[in-house]
Amino acid sequence: MVDQQPGSYAEFEAFVAGAAGRLLHVAVLLTGEPEAARRLLAGALALTYANWRRLRADDPYDYTRQELCTAFARTGWRHHGGAGVLARLSPPERLVLVLRLYEGVAEEVTAAQLGMPVERVRVLCNRAVAALRSREAA
């Protein structure tokens, strides 16, 4: 159920105004496709708004980013390729790399959010960085 309290829409609007640009950049890094990125972000923001009453006291950015990443994890196979520097990485490598290096999420938190062991997150991140470095050297 959507919160209809006075001011809640204005608070959500302020959150979107402040966070949407960075969240859209995360989505574009993940998908490599601006239109797909906008769709992922719209879905994540819809879930954030639906849960706004509960979230506004916490960190709605983390929740929205997690919803965005969860949606990408479910549909990442659709976005294999795309454009950009990360296009040659697999969807799980992109996801881990963006969370760890672009967003600065701790290894343990990344593992918990993605439902994988910390060692798997470490391996995916190292593999992604090595792939990007080998491309740089070529």
mmCIF file of C-alpha atoms in Angstrom:
data_model
loop_
_atom_site.group_PDB
_atom_site.id
_atom_site.type_symbol
_atom_site.label_atom_id
_atom_site.label_comp_id
_atom_site.label_asym_id
_atom_site.label_seq_id
_atom_site.Cartn_x
_atom_site.Cartn_y
_atom_site.Cartn_z
ATOM 1 C CA MET A 1 0.000 0.000 0.000
ATOM 2 C CA VAL A 2 1.319 3.423 -0.951
ATOM 3 C CA ASP A 3 1.784 5.993 1.805
ATOM 4 C CA GLN A 4 -0.641 8.874 1.377
ATOM 5 C CA GLN A 5 0.491 11.007 4.314
ATOM 6 C CA PRO A 6 0.950 14.719 3.631
ATOM 7 C CA GLY A 7 4.516 15.512 2.674
ATOM 8 C CA SER A 8 5.519 11.950 1.837
ATOM 9 C CA TYR A 9 5.331 12.545 -1.911
ATOM 10 C CA ALA A 10 7.409 15.707 -1.543
ATOM 11 C CA GLU A 11 10.004 13.776 0.476
ATOM 12 C CA PHE A 12 10.120 11.056 -2.157
ATOM 13 C CA GLU A 13 10.401 13.672 -4.907
ATOM 14 C CA ALA A 14 13.339 15.263 -3.083
ATOM 15 C CA PHE A 15 15.003 11.864 -2.740
ATOM 16 C CA VAL A 16 14.591 11.180 -6.471
ATOM 17 C CA ALA A 17 15.922 14.645 -7.351
ATOM 18 C CA GLY A 18 19.033 13.986 -5.293
ATOM 19 C CA ALA A 19 19.692 10.321 -6.070
ATOM 20 C CA ALA A 20 18.280 9.534 -9.504
ATOM 21 C CA GLY A 21 21.326 10.722 -11.433
ATOM 22 C CA ARG A 22 23.737 8.471 -9.578
ATOM 23 C CA LEU A 23 21.301 5.542 -9.609
ATOM 24 C CA LEU A 24 20.801 5.965 -13.347
ATOM 25 C CA HIS A 25 24.569 5.906 -13.822
ATOM 26 C CA VAL A 26 24.721 2.631 -11.847
ATOM 27 C CA ALA A 27 21.979 1.215 -14.071
ATOM 28 C CA VAL A 28 23.754 2.306 -17.262
ATOM 29 C CA LEU A 29 27.012 0.761 -16.065
ATOM 30 C CA LEU A 30 25.174 -2.490 -15.414
ATOM 31 C CA THR A 31 23.131 -2.708 -18.596
ATOM 32 C CA GLY A 32 25.241 -0.790 -21.083
ATOM 33 C CA GLU A 33 21.927 0.329 -22.598
ATOM 34 C CA PRO A 34 20.364 3.675 -21.564
ATOM 35 C CA GLU A 35 16.764 2.604 -22.252
ATOM 36 C CA ALA A 36 17.132 -0.650 -20.306
ATOM 37 C CA ALA A 37 18.800 1.314 -17.513
ATOM 38 C CA ARG A 38 15.839 3.701 -17.306
ATOM 39 C CA ARG A 39 13.416 0.764 -17.106
ATOM 40 C CA LEU A 40 15.420 -0.875 -14.296
ATOM 41 C CA LEU A 41 15.592 2.388 -12.383
ATOM 42 C CA ALA A 42 11.877 3.093 -12.827
ATOM 43 C CA GLY A 43 11.050 -0.319 -11.357
ATOM 44 C CA ALA A 44 13.385 0.196 -8.403
ATOM 45 C CA LEU A 45 11.983 3.668 -7.718
ATOM 46 C CA ALA A 46 8.423 2.335 -7.886
ATOM 47 C CA LEU A 47 9.277 -0.216 -5.185
ATOM 48 C CA THR A 48 10.974 2.487 -3.132
ATOM 49 C CA TYR A 49 7.886 4.690 -3.316
ATOM 50 C CA ALA A 50 5.615 1.792 -2.414
ATOM 51 C CA ASN A 51 7.701 1.270 0.736
ATOM 52 C CA TRP A 52 8.453 4.934 1.408
ATOM 53 C CA ARG A 53 6.806 5.136 4.850
ATOM 54 C CA ARG A 54 9.171 2.430 6.139
ATOM 55 C CA LEU A 55 12.235 3.549 4.167
ATOM 56 C CA ARG A 56 12.345 7.262 4.694
ATOM 57 C CA ALA A 57 13.670 6.804 8.233
ATOM 58 C CA ASP A 58 16.444 4.518 6.933
ATOM 59 C CA ASP A 59 18.542 4.930 3.812
ATOM 60 C CA PRO A 60 16.288 4.853 0.752
ATOM 61 C CA TYR A 61 19.333 5.064 -1.542
ATOM 62 C CA ASP A 62 20.680 1.695 -0.368
ATOM 63 C CA TYR A 63 17.256 0.096 -0.707
ATOM 64 C CA THR A 64 16.740 1.487 -4.207
ATOM 65 C CA ARG A 65 20.239 0.445 -5.304
ATOM 66 C CA GLN A 66 19.636 -3.047 -3.953
ATOM 67 C CA GLU A 67 16.310 -3.313 -5.827
ATOM 68 C CA LEU A 68 18.035 -2.080 -8.981
ATOM 69 C CA CYS A 69 20.798 -4.674 -8.614
ATOM 70 C CA THR A 70 18.325 -7.446 -7.820
ATOM 71 C CA ALA A 71 16.345 -6.634 -10.962
ATOM 72 C CA PHE A 72 19.551 -6.633 -13.000
ATOM 73 C CA ALA A 73 20.645 -9.956 -11.486
ATOM 74 C CA ARG A 74 17.315 -11.494 -12.551
ATOM 75 C CA THR A 75 17.539 -10.110 -16.079
ATOM 76 C CA GLY A 76 21.308 -9.708 -16.575
ATOM 77 C CA TRP A 77 21.448 -12.310 -19.319
ATOM 78 C CA ARG A 78 19.352 -9.915 -21.431
ATOM 79 C CA HIS A 79 21.994 -7.229 -21.072
ATOM 80 C CA HIS A 80 25.063 -9.261 -21.965
ATOM 81 C CA GLY A 81 27.082 -7.080 -24.253
ATOM 82 C CA GLY A 82 25.649 -3.633 -24.658
ATOM 83 C CA ALA A 83 27.943 -0.650 -24.983
ATOM 84 C CA GLY A 84 30.652 0.806 -22.812
ATOM 85 C CA VAL A 85 33.783 -0.246 -21.019
ATOM 86 C CA LEU A 86 32.059 -3.017 -19.069
ATOM 87 C CA ALA A 87 30.387 -4.595 -22.119
ATOM 88 C CA ARG A 88 32.810 -7.513 -22.301
ATOM 89 C CA LEU A 89 32.206 -8.516 -18.668
ATOM 90 C CA SER A 90 29.608 -11.097 -17.686
ATOM 91 C CA PRO A 91 26.537 -9.745 -15.861
ATOM 92 C CA PRO A 92 27.721 -11.073 -12.449
ATOM 93 C CA GLU A 93 31.160 -9.498 -12.993
ATOM 94 C CA ARG A 94 29.554 -6.170 -13.881
ATOM 95 C CA LEU A 95 27.297 -6.316 -10.852
ATOM 96 C CA VAL A 96 30.122 -7.033 -8.426
ATOM 97 C CA LEU A 97 32.473 -4.506 -10.029
ATOM 98 C CA VAL A 98 29.901 -1.710 -9.970
ATOM 99 C CA LEU A 99 28.916 -2.397 -6.364
ATOM 100 C CA ARG A 100 32.472 -2.804 -5.099
ATOM 101 C CA LEU A 101 34.403 -0.182 -7.061
ATOM 102 C CA TYR A 102 31.902 2.419 -8.271
ATOM 103 C CA GLU A 103 29.560 2.355 -5.282
ATOM 104 C CA GLY A 104 32.176 1.408 -2.672
ATOM 105 C CA VAL A 105 30.041 -1.300 -1.053
ATOM 106 C CA ALA A 106 32.035 -3.543 1.286
ATOM 107 C CA GLU A 107 32.828 -7.065 0.109
ATOM 108 C CA GLU A 108 30.767 -8.662 2.884
ATOM 109 C CA VAL A 109 27.767 -6.421 2.213
ATOM 110 C CA THR A 110 27.991 -7.081 -1.525
ATOM 111 C CA ALA A 111 28.070 -10.825 -0.867
ATOM 112 C CA ALA A 112 25.053 -10.626 1.438
ATOM 113 C CA GLN A 113 23.051 -8.486 -0.991
ATOM 114 C CA LEU A 114 23.798 -10.804 -3.898
ATOM 115 C CA GLY A 115 23.386 -14.015 -1.903
ATOM 116 C CA MET A 116 26.835 -15.380 -2.639
ATOM 117 C CA PRO A 117 29.920 -16.222 -0.589
ATOM 118 C CA VAL A 118 32.459 -13.476 0.041
ATOM 119 C CA GLU A 119 35.096 -15.508 -1.810
ATOM 120 C CA ARG A 120 32.893 -15.597 -4.923
ATOM 121 C CA VAL A 121 32.522 -11.800 -4.797
ATOM 122 C CA ARG A 122 36.323 -11.497 -4.484
ATOM 123 C CA VAL A 123 36.904 -13.830 -7.455
ATOM 124 C CA LEU A 124 34.365 -12.038 -9.664
ATOM 125 C CA CYS A 125 35.804 -8.625 -8.797
ATOM 126 C CA ASN A 126 39.400 -9.742 -9.437
ATOM 127 C CA ARG A 127 38.413 -11.396 -12.724
ATOM 128 C CA ALA A 128 36.574 -8.272 -13.882
ATOM 129 C CA VAL A 129 39.466 -5.973 -13.001
ATOM 130 C CA ALA A 130 41.926 -8.309 -14.768
ATOM 131 C CA ALA A 131 39.725 -8.352 -17.883
ATOM 132 C CA LEU A 132 39.566 -4.564 -17.955
ATOM 133 C CA ARG A 133 43.332 -4.254 -17.424
ATOM 134 C CA SER A 134 44.069 -6.736 -20.208
ATOM 135 C CA ARG A 135 41.903 -4.664 -22.518
ATOM 136 C CA GLU A 136 43.831 -1.542 -21.493
ATOM 137 C CA ALA A 137 47.137 -3.222 -22.297
ATOM 138 C CA ALA A 138 45.916 -4.410 -25.712
#
